[in-house]
Coordinates of C-alpha atoms in Angstrom, one line a residue:
M1 CA 1.7 -10.6 -26.2
S2 CA 0.0 -7.3 -24.9
V3 CA -3.6 -9.0 -24.0
V4 CA -1.4 -11.7 -22.0
L5 CA 0.0 -9.1 -19.6
W6 CA -2.9 -6.9 -20.0
T7 CA -5.2 -9.8 -18.5
L8 CA -3.0 -11.1 -16.3
I9 CA -3.0 -7.8 -14.1
A10 CA -6.8 -7.7 -14.5
L11 CA -8.1 -11.7 -14.7
P12 CA -7.5 -11.9 -10.2
S13 CA -7.7 -8.1 -9.3
V14 CA -11.5 -8.0 -11.1
A15 CA -12.7 -11.5 -9.6
G16 CA -11.4 -10.1 -6.6
V17 CA -13.2 -7.1 -6.1
L18 CA -16.6 -8.6 -7.4
L19 CA -16.4 -11.8 -4.3
A20 CA -15.2 -9.2 -2.4
L21 CA -17.9 -6.5 -3.2
A22 CA -20.4 -9.9 -3.7
G23 CA -19.8 -11.1 -0.2
R24 CA -22.1 -13.4 2.3
P25 CA -23.2 -14.6 -1.3
A26 CA -20.8 -15.2 -3.0
D27 CA -19.3 -17.6 -0.5
R28 CA -20.4 -21.3 -1.6
V29 CA -18.3 -20.6 -4.7
A30 CA -16.0 -18.7 -4.0
P31 CA -13.4 -20.6 -3.0
A32 CA -13.6 -22.8 -6.7
V33 CA -13.6 -18.9 -8.1
A34 CA -10.5 -18.2 -6.7
V35 CA -8.7 -21.3 -7.2
T36 CA -9.6 -21.4 -10.5
V37 CA -8.8 -17.7 -11.6
A38 CA -5.6 -18.8 -9.2
A39 CA -4.5 -21.2 -12.0
A40 CA -5.3 -19.6 -14.6
G41 CA -2.7 -16.8 -13.4
L42 CA 0.0 -19.1 -13.2
A43 CA -0.6 -20.2 -17.6
L44 CA -0.4 -16.3 -17.8
A45 CA 2.3 -15.9 -15.8
C46 CA 4.1 -19.0 -17.5
A47 CA 3.1 -17.1 -21.6
A48 CA 4.5 -13.9 -20.0
A49 CA 7.5 -14.5 -18.7
V50 CA 8.3 -16.6 -22.0
G51 CA 6.8 -13.4 -24.6
R52 CA 8.4 -11.5 -22.3
P53 CA 5.3 -8.0 -23.5
A54 CA 5.6 -4.9 -22.5
V55 CA 2.6 -2.2 -22.3
E56 CA 1.5 1.4 -22.1
A57 CA -2.0 3.4 -21.3
P58 CA -2.3 6.6 -21.6
L59 CA -3.5 7.9 -17.8
L60 CA -2.0 11.4 -17.3
A61 CA 0.2 14.3 -19.8
G62 CA 3.0 13.5 -19.5
L63 CA 3.1 9.8 -17.6
P64 CA 1.6 7.1 -19.0
L65 CA 1.3 3.5 -17.8
G66 CA 3.5 1.6 -18.0
L67 CA 3.8 -2.9 -18.1
R68 CA 7.2 -4.7 -18.8
V69 CA 7.8 -8.4 -18.6
D70 CA 12.2 -8.4 -18.5
G71 CA 14.7 -10.9 -17.3
L72 CA 14.4 -10.1 -13.3
S73 CA 10.6 -9.9 -13.3
A74 CA 9.4 -12.6 -15.7
L75 CA 10.6 -14.9 -12.7
L76 CA 8.8 -13.1 -10.2
V77 CA 5.5 -13.5 -12.6
V78 CA 5.3 -17.1 -12.7
T79 CA 6.5 -16.2 -9.1
V80 CA 4.2 -15.0 -7.3
A81 CA 1.7 -16.8 -9.7
A82 CA 2.3 -20.4 -8.4
V83 CA 3.0 -19.3 -4.2
S84 CA -0.7 -17.3 -5.0
L85 CA -2.9 -20.6 -6.5
A86 CA -0.5 -23.2 -3.5
V87 CA -2.2 -20.1 -0.6
L88 CA -5.6 -19.9 -2.1
A89 CA -5.9 -24.2 -3.2
F90 CA -4.9 -24.1 1.6
A91 CA -7.5 -21.7 2.2
V92 CA -9.6 -23.8 0.7
W93 CA -9.8 -25.9 3.7
D94 CA -8.1 -23.5 6.6
I95 CA -11.4 -21.0 5.5
G96 CA -14.3 -22.8 6.3
P97 CA -17.9 -22.5 5.4
G98 CA -18.3 -20.4 8.5
E99 CA -15.9 -17.7 7.5
S100 CA -16.9 -14.7 5.4
R101 CA -15.6 -17.3 2.6
G102 CA -16.1 -14.6 -0.6
R103 CA -14.7 -11.5 1.3
F104 CA -11.7 -13.2 1.7
F105 CA -10.7 -14.9 -0.8
G106 CA -12.0 -11.9 -3.1
L107 CA -8.8 -9.8 -1.3
M108 CA -6.4 -12.3 -1.7
L109 CA -7.1 -12.5 -5.6
L110 CA -6.6 -8.2 -5.6
F111 CA -3.8 -8.8 -3.3
S112 CA -2.4 -11.2 -5.0
G113 CA -3.2 -9.1 -8.5
A114 CA -1.1 -5.8 -7.2
M115 CA 2.2 -7.8 -6.3
L116 CA 1.8 -8.6 -10.3
A117 CA 1.3 -5.2 -10.9
T118 CA 4.3 -4.3 -8.6
V119 CA 6.8 -6.9 -10.7
T120 CA 5.9 -5.2 -13.3
A121 CA 5.8 -1.7 -12.9
A122 CA 7.3 -0.3 -15.6
D123 CA 7.7 3.7 -13.5
L124 CA 7.2 5.0 -10.9
V125 CA 3.7 6.5 -11.2
T126 CA 2.0 2.4 -12.3
L127 CA 4.9 1.0 -9.3
L128 CA 3.3 3.8 -6.5
M129 CA -0.6 2.9 -7.2
A130 CA 0.0 -0.9 -6.8
W131 CA 2.8 -0.1 -4.2
E132 CA -0.2 1.7 -2.3
V133 CA -2.8 -1.0 -3.0
M134 CA -1.5 -4.2 -1.7
G135 CA -0.6 -2.1 1.8
A136 CA -4.1 -1.2 2.0
L137 CA -4.8 -4.8 1.2
S138 CA -1.9 -5.7 3.5
W139 CA -4.2 -4.0 6.6
A140 CA -7.4 -5.7 5.7
L141 CA -6.6 -9.2 5.2
I142 CA -4.3 -9.5 8.5
G143 CA -7.5 -7.8 9.8
Y144 CA -9.7 -10.1 8.5
W145 CA -11.3 -11.0 11.5
W146 CA -12.5 -7.8 12.7
P147 CA -14.8 -7.9 15.7
D148 CA -11.3 -9.0 17.8
A149 CA -10.5 -5.9 18.7
D150 CA -6.1 -6.9 19.1
R151 CA -6.4 -8.1 15.9
V152 CA -7.2 -4.8 14.1
R153 CA -4.8 -3.1 16.4
A154 CA -2.1 -5.0 14.7
A155 CA -3.8 -4.6 11.4
N156 CA -3.0 -0.6 12.0
T157 CA 0.2 -1.2 13.5
A158 CA 1.7 -2.9 10.5
F159 CA -0.6 -1.1 7.8
L160 CA 0.8 2.5 10.2
T161 CA 4.4 1.0 9.8
T162 CA 4.5 0.4 6.0
R163 CA 2.5 3.4 5.2
T164 CA 4.9 5.5 7.4
A165 CA 7.9 3.6 5.4
D166 CA 6.2 4.0 1.5
L167 CA 6.5 8.1 1.9
G168 CA 9.9 7.1 1.0
L169 CA 8.7 6.3 -2.8
Y170 CA 6.8 9.8 -2.7
L171 CA 9.9 11.4 -2.6
A172 CA 11.9 9.0 -5.0
A173 CA 9.4 10.3 -7.3
G174 CA 9.4 14.3 -6.8
A175 CA 13.1 13.6 -6.8
A176 CA 12.4 12.5 -9.7
L177 CA 10.1 15.2 -11.6
A178 CA 12.1 17.2 -9.8
A179 CA 16.0 16.3 -12.2
G180 CA 13.6 17.3 -15.4
R181 CA 14.6 14.8 -17.9
P182 CA 12.0 13.0 -20.6
G183 CA 11.0 9.6 -19.0
S184 CA 12.4 10.9 -15.5
L185 CA 9.7 8.8 -14.3
A186 CA 11.1 5.2 -15.6
L187 CA 12.9 2.8 -13.4
D188 CA 15.1 1.8 -15.7
R189 CA 15.8 5.3 -16.2
L190 CA 16.3 6.9 -12.6
D191 CA 19.6 6.1 -12.2
E192 CA 20.2 9.3 -14.9
A193 CA 18.9 12.3 -12.6
A194 CA 22.2 14.4 -11.3
D195 CA 22.5 14.9 -8.2
P196 CA 20.9 15.8 -5.3
W197 CA 18.4 14.6 -7.3
L198 CA 19.6 11.0 -7.5
S199 CA 20.6 11.1 -3.9
L200 CA 16.9 11.8 -3.8
I201 CA 16.1 9.4 -5.3
T202 CA 17.7 6.8 -3.3
A203 CA 17.0 8.2 -0.1
G204 CA 13.0 7.9 -0.9
V205 CA 13.2 4.6 -2.3
V206 CA 15.5 2.9 0.4
V207 CA 13.7 3.7 3.0
A208 CA 11.1 2.2 1.2
A209 CA 12.1 0.0 0.2
L210 CA 13.0 -1.3 4.1
G211 CA 9.8 -0.7 5.2
K212 CA 7.9 -2.8 2.8
S213 CA 10.5 -6.0 3.6
A214 CA 10.4 -5.3 7.3
Q215 CA 14.2 -4.3 7.5
L216 CA 15.7 -2.3 10.6
P217 CA 15.0 -0.8 12.2
F218 CA 11.2 -1.5 10.5
S219 CA 10.8 -5.3 11.1
F220 CA 8.7 -5.6 14.3
W221 CA 5.5 -4.6 12.5
L222 CA 5.5 -8.9 10.9
S223 CA 6.0 -9.7 14.0
R224 CA 2.3 -8.2 14.3
A225 CA 1.2 -8.8 11.3
M226 CA 1.2 -13.1 12.8
S227 CA -2.2 -12.2 13.7
G228 CA -3.9 -12.9 10.4
P229 CA -5.2 -16.0 9.6
S230 CA -2.8 -18.8 8.0
P231 CA -3.5 -17.6 4.5
V232 CA -2.5 -14.7 4.1
S233 CA 1.0 -15.4 6.1
A234 CA 1.8 -17.7 4.4
L235 CA 1.1 -15.7 1.0
L236 CA 2.4 -12.1 2.3
H237 CA 5.8 -14.7 3.9
S238 CA 6.8 -15.9 0.7
A239 CA 6.2 -14.0 -2.0
T240 CA 4.2 -10.7 -2.1
M241 CA 4.1 -7.8 0.0
V242 CA 7.0 -8.4 2.5
V243 CA 10.2 -9.9 -0.6
A244 CA 8.3 -6.8 -2.9
G245 CA 10.7 -4.2 -0.7
A246 CA 13.8 -7.0 -2.3
Y247 CA 12.5 -6.9 -5.1
L248 CA 12.4 -3.7 -6.0
L249 CA 16.4 -3.0 -4.4
L250 CA 17.3 -5.5 -7.0
R251 CA 15.2 -4.2 -9.7
L252 CA 17.5 -0.9 -8.9
E253 CA 20.8 -1.9 -8.6
P254 CA 21.7 0.2 -11.4
L255 CA 20.5 3.0 -9.1
L256 CA 22.5 2.1 -6.1
T257 CA 25.4 2.1 -7.7
A258 CA 25.3 5.4 -9.4
S259 CA 24.9 7.0 -6.2
G260 CA 28.0 6.0 -4.5
W261 CA 26.8 5.0 -0.7
G262 CA 23.1 3.1 -1.9
G263 CA 25.2 0.1 -2.5
P264 CA 27.7 -0.5 0.6
A265 CA 23.8 1.0 3.0
V266 CA 21.7 -1.5 1.6
A267 CA 23.8 -3.7 1.4
W268 CA 24.8 -3.8 5.2
T269 CA 21.6 -2.9 6.6
G270 CA 20.6 -6.3 4.6
A271 CA 23.3 -8.5 6.4
A272 CA 22.1 -7.1 10.2
T273 CA 19.3 -7.7 9.8
A274 CA 19.9 -10.9 8.5
V275 CA 22.2 -11.7 11.2
L276 CA 19.9 -9.8 14.4
L277 CA 16.9 -11.0 13.7
G278 CA 17.8 -14.8 13.1
L279 CA 19.0 -14.5 16.0
V280 CA 15.7 -12.9 17.5
A281 CA 14.2 -16.9 15.2
V282 CA 16.2 -18.7 17.7
A283 CA 14.4 -17.5 20.4
Q284 CA 11.4 -17.3 20.0
R285 CA 8.3 -20.2 21.2
D286 CA 6.0 -19.4 18.7
L287 CA 6.4 -21.4 15.5
K288 CA 4.7 -18.5 13.8
Q289 CA 6.7 -15.4 15.3
L290 CA 9.6 -17.6 14.1
L291 CA 8.8 -18.2 10.8
A292 CA 7.9 -14.0 11.0
A293 CA 11.5 -13.3 12.4
S294 CA 13.1 -16.2 9.9
S295 CA 11.8 -14.3 7.1
C296 CA 13.1 -11.1 8.3
A297 CA 16.2 -12.4 8.0
Q298 CA 15.9 -14.8 4.6
I299 CA 15.1 -11.2 3.0
G300 CA 18.1 -9.8 4.9
F301 CA 20.1 -12.0 2.7
M302 CA 18.3 -10.5 -0.6
V303 CA 18.9 -7.0 -0.1
L304 CA 22.4 -8.1 1.4
A305 CA 22.6 -9.2 -2.5
A306 CA 20.9 -6.0 -3.7
G307 CA 23.8 -4.3 -2.3
A308 CA 26.5 -6.8 -3.6
H309 CA 25.9 -6.1 -7.1
A310 CA 24.2 -10.2 -7.1
T311 CA 21.4 -9.5 -8.9
A312 CA 21.4 -13.2 -9.7
G313 CA 21.7 -14.3 -6.1
G314 CA 19.2 -12.4 -5.0
A315 CA 16.5 -13.3 -7.3
L316 CA 17.1 -17.4 -7.0
Q317 CA 16.8 -16.4 -3.2
L318 CA 14.0 -14.4 -3.5
M319 CA 12.5 -17.7 -5.4
A320 CA 14.1 -20.3 -3.7
H321 CA 12.5 -18.8 0.2
A322 CA 9.0 -18.0 -1.8
A323 CA 8.9 -22.0 -1.9
A324 CA 10.2 -22.4 1.2
K325 CA 8.9 -20.0 3.3
S326 CA 4.9 -20.5 1.8
L327 CA 5.0 -23.8 2.8
A328 CA 6.5 -23.2 6.2
F329 CA 3.0 -20.8 6.8
L330 CA 0.7 -23.8 5.4
A331 CA 2.2 -26.1 7.8
A332 CA 2.0 -24.3 10.6
G333 CA -1.4 -22.7 9.8
A334 CA -2.8 -26.7 9.6
W335 CA -0.9 -27.3 13.0
L336 CA -3.0 -24.4 14.7
A337 CA -6.2 -25.5 12.9
L338 CA -6.4 -29.2 13.8
L339 CA -4.1 -28.7 17.0
G340 CA -5.8 -25.2 18.4
T341 CA -2.1 -23.5 19.4
K342 CA 1.1 -22.3 18.4
A343 CA 3.6 -22.8 20.2
L344 CA 6.8 -25.3 19.8
P345 CA 5.9 -26.8 23.3
A346 CA 2.8 -27.7 23.1
L347 CA 3.8 -29.0 18.7
R348 CA 6.4 -31.5 20.4
G349 CA 5.4 -34.8 18.2
A350 CA 3.4 -33.1 15.8
A351 CA 5.1 -33.4 13.0
R352 CA 4.9 -38.0 13.6
R353 CA 0.9 -37.5 13.8
H354 CA 0.1 -35.2 11.2
R355 CA 3.1 -36.4 8.7
T356 CA 1.7 -34.7 5.3
A357 CA 2.5 -31.8 7.3
G358 CA 5.5 -32.8 9.6
V359 CA 7.0 -33.6 5.3
T360 CA 6.0 -30.8 4.2
F361 CA 7.5 -28.4 6.9
T362 CA 10.7 -30.5 7.0
V363 CA 11.8 -29.3 3.7
A364 CA 10.3 -26.0 3.8
A365 CA 13.6 -25.6 7.2
L366 CA 15.5 -28.0 5.8
T367 CA 15.9 -25.1 2.8
L368 CA 16.2 -22.6 4.8
A369 CA 19.1 -24.1 6.9
G370 CA 20.8 -24.6 4.2
V371 CA 21.8 -28.3 4.2
P372 CA 22.8 -29.8 0.7
P373 CA 20.5 -31.6 -1.1
L374 CA 17.5 -28.3 -0.2
S375 CA 20.3 -25.7 0.0
L376 CA 18.2 -22.5 -1.7
W377 CA 20.0 -22.7 -4.9
A378 CA 22.8 -22.7 -3.7
A379 CA 21.8 -19.2 -4.0
K380 CA 23.6 -17.9 -0.8
D381 CA 26.2 -19.0 -2.5
V382 CA 26.3 -16.9 -5.1
L383 CA 25.1 -13.9 -2.9
L384 CA 27.8 -13.8 -0.8
A385 CA 30.8 -14.8 -3.6
A386 CA 29.7 -11.4 -4.2
A387 CA 30.0 -10.3 -0.9
L388 CA 33.3 -11.7 -0.8
E389 CA 34.4 -9.8 -3.9
E390 CA 32.5 -6.4 -1.5
S391 CA 34.2 -6.9 1.7
P392 CA 35.4 -9.3 3.4
W393 CA 33.4 -8.4 6.8
L394 CA 30.4 -8.3 5.3
Y395 CA 31.4 -12.4 3.6
A396 CA 32.1 -12.5 7.1
A397 CA 28.3 -11.8 8.6
G398 CA 26.8 -13.1 5.8
L399 CA 28.0 -16.6 6.9
A400 CA 27.3 -15.6 10.4
A401 CA 23.6 -14.9 9.0
A402 CA 23.6 -18.4 7.6
V403 CA 24.6 -20.5 10.5
V404 CA 21.7 -18.5 12.7
S405 CA 19.6 -19.5 9.7
A406 CA 20.0 -23.6 9.9
A407 CA 20.0 -23.1 13.9
Y408 CA 16.7 -21.9 14.0
A409 CA 15.2 -24.1 11.2
V410 CA 16.8 -26.7 13.0
K411 CA 15.1 -25.5 16.4
A412 CA 11.4 -25.8 15.4
L413 CA 12.5 -29.5 13.3
W414 CA 13.7 -30.8 16.6
F415 CA 10.6 -29.6 18.6
V416 CA 7.6 -30.7 16.4
W417 CA 9.0 -34.2 14.9
R418 CA 10.6 -34.9 19.5
P419 CA 8.2 -37.3 21.3
D420 CA 5.7 -36.2 23.3
E421 CA 2.1 -36.2 24.3
G422 CA -0.1 -35.4 21.9
P423 CA -1.7 -32.2 23.4
A424 CA -4.9 -31.7 25.1
G425 CA -6.1 -30.3 21.1
D426 CA -5.4 -32.6 19.5
R427 CA -8.6 -33.6 17.0
G428 CA -6.5 -36.7 16.2
G429 CA -7.0 -38.0 12.7
P430 CA -5.3 -37.8 9.2
T431 CA -4.2 -34.8 8.1
P432 CA -6.8 -33.1 5.8
L433 CA -3.7 -30.8 3.4
A434 CA -4.4 -32.6 -0.3
A435 CA -4.1 -29.2 -1.2
V436 CA -0.2 -28.7 0.3
P437 CA 1.4 -31.4 -2.0
L438 CA -0.5 -31.4 -4.7
A439 CA 0.5 -27.0 -4.9
G440 CA 2.7 -26.4 -2.5
L441 CA 5.5 -29.9 -2.3
A442 CA 5.2 -29.1 -7.0
V443 CA 6.0 -25.7 -6.3
A444 CA 9.2 -26.6 -3.4
C445 CA 10.1 -29.8 -5.8
A446 CA 10.6 -27.5 -8.9
A447 CA 12.4 -25.4 -7.2
L448 CA 14.9 -28.0 -5.4
T449 CA 15.8 -29.8 -8.9
V450 CA 16.7 -26.6 -10.4
P451 CA 20.8 -27.1 -9.1
A452 CA 20.3 -30.9 -10.5
F453 CA 19.8 -29.6 -14.1
P454 CA 22.7 -27.0 -14.7
P455 CA 21.2 -26.1 -18.2
V456 CA 18.3 -25.0 -16.6
R457 CA 20.0 -23.0 -14.3
D458 CA 22.5 -21.1 -16.6
A459 CA 19.7 -20.1 -18.2
L460 CA 17.9 -19.0 -14.5
V461 CA 21.2 -17.2 -13.8
R462 CA 21.2 -15.0 -17.9
M463 CA 17.8 -14.1 -17.4
V464 CA 19.4 -12.0 -14.9
G465 CA 22.6 -11.1 -16.0
Y466 CA 24.6 -12.5 -13.7
G467 CA 28.1 -12.7 -15.2
A468 CA 29.5 -16.6 -14.8
G469 CA 33.0 -14.2 -14.3
T470 CA 31.3 -13.5 -11.1
A471 CA 30.8 -17.1 -9.6
P472 CA 31.2 -18.8 -6.8
H473 CA 34.6 -20.7 -6.4
T474 CA 34.7 -24.3 -5.6
W475 CA 35.9 -24.0 -1.8
E476 CA 33.4 -21.7 -0.7
L477 CA 29.9 -23.6 -2.3
L478 CA 31.8 -26.4 0.6
A479 CA 32.3 -24.3 3.5
S480 CA 29.3 -23.0 3.5
A481 CA 27.8 -26.3 3.0
A482 CA 30.4 -27.6 5.7
L483 CA 29.0 -24.9 8.2
A484 CA 24.8 -25.7 7.4
V485 CA 25.4 -29.1 8.9
A486 CA 27.8 -28.2 11.4
A487 CA 24.9 -25.8 12.9
S488 CA 21.9 -27.6 12.5
G489 CA 23.6 -30.6 13.8
A490 CA 24.3 -28.5 17.1
A491 CA 21.0 -27.0 16.7
W492 CA 19.1 -30.7 17.5
M493 CA 21.8 -31.5 19.6
W494 CA 20.9 -28.5 21.9
G495 CA 17.6 -29.3 22.0
A496 CA 14.6 -26.8 23.9
R497 CA 17.1 -25.2 25.6
T498 CA 17.5 -21.7 26.3
V499 CA 18.5 -19.1 23.6
P500 CA 23.4 -19.6 24.6
V501 CA 23.4 -15.5 25.6
P502 CA 24.9 -14.2 29.0
H503 CA 21.9 -12.6 30.7
A504 CA 17.9 -12.9 30.9
R505 CA 17.2 -9.4 29.9
V506 CA 18.2 -9.8 26.9
R507 CA 16.6 -13.3 25.8
G508 CA 13.9 -11.0 26.5
W509 CA 15.3 -9.0 24.4
L510 CA 15.8 -11.0 21.8
R511 CA 12.1 -12.5 21.8
D512 CA 10.3 -9.2 22.2
W513 CA 12.2 -8.5 18.8
L514 CA 14.6 -6.5 19.5
S515 CA 12.4 -3.5 21.8
L516 CA 11.9 -2.3 17.7
E517 CA 8.0 -0.9 18.4
E518 CA 8.6 0.5 22.0
L519 CA 11.6 2.2 20.4
A520 CA 9.5 3.4 17.2
R521 CA 6.2 4.6 20.3
A522 CA 9.1 6.2 22.2
V523 CA 11.9 7.9 19.0
V524 CA 8.0 8.2 16.3
V525 CA 5.2 7.9 17.7
R526 CA 5.3 9.3 21.3
P527 CA 7.0 12.3 19.8
V528 CA 4.6 12.6 17.1
L529 CA 1.5 12.6 19.4
G530 CA 3.2 15.2 21.8
L531 CA 3.0 17.7 19.4
A532 CA 0.3 17.2 17.9
R533 CA -1.1 17.5 21.5
A534 CA 0.8 20.5 21.9
L535 CA -0.2 22.0 18.7
A536 CA -4.1 21.3 19.6
A537 CA -3.6 22.7 22.9
F538 CA -1.8 25.9 21.9
D539 CA -5.3 25.7 19.6
D540 CA -7.4 25.8 22.1
R541 CA -5.9 27.8 24.7
V542 CA -4.3 30.2 22.4
L543 CA -5.9 31.1 19.3
D544 CA -9.3 29.7 20.4
R545 CA -9.2 31.8 23.5
G546 CA -7.5 34.8 21.4
A547 CA -10.1 34.9 18.8
E548 CA -13.2 34.7 21.1
A549 CA -11.7 37.6 23.0
A550 CA -11.7 39.4 19.6
A551 CA -14.6 38.9 18.9
R552 CA -15.8 40.3 22.2
G553 CA -13.8 42.9 22.1
V554 CA -15.2 43.9 18.5
L555 CA -19.0 43.4 20.3
R556 CA -17.5 46.3 23.0
L557 CA -16.4 47.9 20.5
A558 CA -19.9 47.9 18.3
R559 CA -22.1 48.8 21.5
G560 CA -20.2 51.7 22.6
T561 CA -20.5 53.1 18.5
D562 CA -24.1 52.3 19.1
R563 CA -24.4 54.3 21.7
H564 CA -22.3 57.4 21.0
V565 CA -22.0 57.8 17.9
E566 CA -24.3 55.9 15.4
R567 CA -26.7 57.3 17.4
G568 CA -25.5 61.4 17.4
L569 CA -25.1 60.9 14.0
L570 CA -27.8 59.5 13.1
D571 CA -30.6 61.5 15.2
A572 CA -28.9 64.6 13.2
G573 CA -29.0 63.7 10.0
V574 CA -32.8 63.1 10.8
D575 CA -33.2 66.1 11.5
G576 CA -31.6 67.7 8.9
A577 CA -32.7 65.6 6.5
A578 CA -36.5 66.5 7.8
H579 CA -36.2 70.1 7.3
G580 CA -34.3 69.4 4.3
V581 CA -37.4 67.6 3.3
V582 CA -39.6 70.4 4.8
R583 CA -38.0 73.3 2.7
L584 CA -37.6 71.4 -0.9
A585 CA -41.9 71.0 -0.2
A586 CA -42.1 74.7 -0.1
R587 CA -40.1 75.4 -2.6
T588 CA -41.5 73.2 -4.3
D589 CA -45.1 75.0 -3.9
R590 CA -43.9 77.3 -5.2
H591 CA -42.0 77.0 -8.4
V592 CA -42.8 74.0 -9.2
E593 CA -47.3 73.5 -8.7
Q594 CA -48.0 76.3 -9.8
G595 CA -46.1 76.4 -12.5
L596 CA -48.1 72.3 -13.5
A597 CA -51.7 74.2 -12.0
D598 CA -50.9 76.8 -14.6
A599 CA -49.8 74.5 -17.3
A600 CA -52.0 72.1 -17.5
V601 CA -54.9 74.8 -17.3
E602 CA -53.4 76.5 -20.8
G603 CA -53.3 72.9 -22.1
I604 CA -57.1 72.0 -21.5
A605 CA -58.1 74.9 -23.0
S606 CA -56.0 74.1 -26.4
A607 CA -57.7 70.4 -26.6
A608 CA -61.0 71.8 -25.8
R609 CA -60.8 74.4 -28.5
G610 CA -59.4 71.4 -31.4
L611 CA -62.3 69.8 -30.5
G612 CA -64.0 72.4 -30.9
R613 CA -62.4 72.6 -34.8
W614 CA -63.2 68.6 -35.6
A615 CA -66.9 69.3 -33.9
R616 CA -68.1 72.0 -36.8
R617 CA -65.8 69.9 -39.8
P618 CA -68.5 67.6 -40.2
Q619 CA -71.3 70.3 -41.4
T620 CA -69.1 72.0 -43.8
G621 CA -70.1 69.2 -45.6
Q622 CA -66.7 67.3 -46.2
L623 CA -67.4 63.9 -44.7
H624 CA -67.5 62.4 -47.4
Q625 CA -63.7 62.5 -48.0
Y626 CA -63.2 61.4 -44.2
L627 CA -65.0 58.0 -45.2
A628 CA -63.0 57.8 -48.9
Q629 CA -60.2 58.5 -46.9
A630 CA -61.0 56.0 -43.9
V631 CA -61.8 52.9 -47.0
A632 CA -58.3 53.5 -48.7
A633 CA -57.1 53.6 -45.4
L634 CA -58.3 50.2 -44.7
T635 CA -58.1 48.5 -48.4
V636 CA -53.8 49.5 -48.0
L637 CA -54.1 47.7 -44.3
A638 CA -56.0 45.0 -46.0
V639 CA -53.0 44.3 -48.4
V640 CA -50.4 45.1 -46.2
L641 CA -52.2 41.7 -43.8
V642 CA -51.9 39.8 -47.4
L643 CA -48.6 39.6 -48.5
V644 CA -47.5 40.1 -44.9
R645 CA -48.7 36.7 -44.3

């Protein structure tokens, strides 16, 4: 089964890299390749969920790269693969032949592979690598239409916000290493660290998770992410990047419990996000902005579940949200392409004119609203029951968030189903959404039929370790269902009227996403940039000028030394050296040159006497002795040369 897990990660990643690098020449084959790879990925995900493989490969000394499919990640790999297939099938129609399809589908496949690596990561090293790749690809996908400067700025805002929060994972990894335990980076052993490292690990994980999942105070980046293509929004908001933080908190619930403070802090942050961003969704007049704010609110329930030790409820909420939100964004994208608008008033009657998209969106909206029998698998009831055991106030906040979720979901339905004349941009004709009923609705129907089969739901619950002793009470199920129906009815009756708040400034504050982006600019961006400008000014005005003044002083000192010191010393030295040379020459002439000349004369005389003696020898009759000696020497030399060769 290890081959299955490696292939599950490698197949979309490698195919995505090849398509992205090929670029425009691959535009014709990119859609077919992407859908085929996504379908194969879904089959591999199902096999991995059944076989539960675990693999490990050497990466760094003492830091291996590990992947594992366990109870929680088994649910997520199937969900990610199924939603990716649905979104890519829709993108075949939405991203037309005139677009850079090779780059788009390549980035989408690579993004899907990074998310699959994230949910199967067994240690912080693997998680960090997948986490960073996913963040970088989100920037590329949100800014896919890069010639538009506004879209690029939106991508930069989303990337820098999440990147800032991602620093928490580095803090957690550093603290885990500092704890000095064997296997300290394994995700299932982070809770074994001792304080203060345990608190630092928890803080880092919580900050990174809240930033990635657009929870307070990081929620505003998700509004900016709406600038990307509709398939990108559908994939980011449903089962991949935006839920990655909530998934991490659910997976590390033992760490939150061990820290003592992590669980309550996370639970209340999730509850506050679910309520406040739900109100933000109610106040929106733009369909994609409404869906974006609702993503923050729905993920808030998952974060609440992680803090309230309701891992099963959070996992079920995550899966159902993935199915519902992917359908909602695909339908919104279809209306945007067909009608040329995403403003809610301009979308009146859109569901009547384009029934396929209308039915798809209705299923998704009622699922988000929690209206029986299309409620989120009673996931909210499971997690709210756990919240009730933690605190009645936390339970009340969760119920309030559930009521608000019904309000914004039905508000969107009121606009798209309300009879009205077609907008000017309506092209008419049937809705080309064959990919949605074939792929997206299959995911939604599979999700929504789970409550009808208790054995299947019980198996899913056991897979994530949810005990029967904490099951929701019957009265709680009935109460939340009644509240969902009542809130939905009230929202329908309220119609297109403004948000029921006492002051117009408050309504503007809600429509502006609580002014969180401006707050972030005031609290973080401007002080940081101001500090950077101050440091730059200090560098320019103080350090640079000081360095220039020091350089000028050194030059003046060098010139003064040259004028007053070096020239006098050099002149004196030269004069002294000249006198010394003259004296040395005189002494040499006296004591050396005369001796050398005498020695040379004596040597020449001795050589002449020796040559005279040699010249007289041939005249004494000894010439034959010299010839014999020469012959013997030559013979010995010849023998030696032969032996040597």
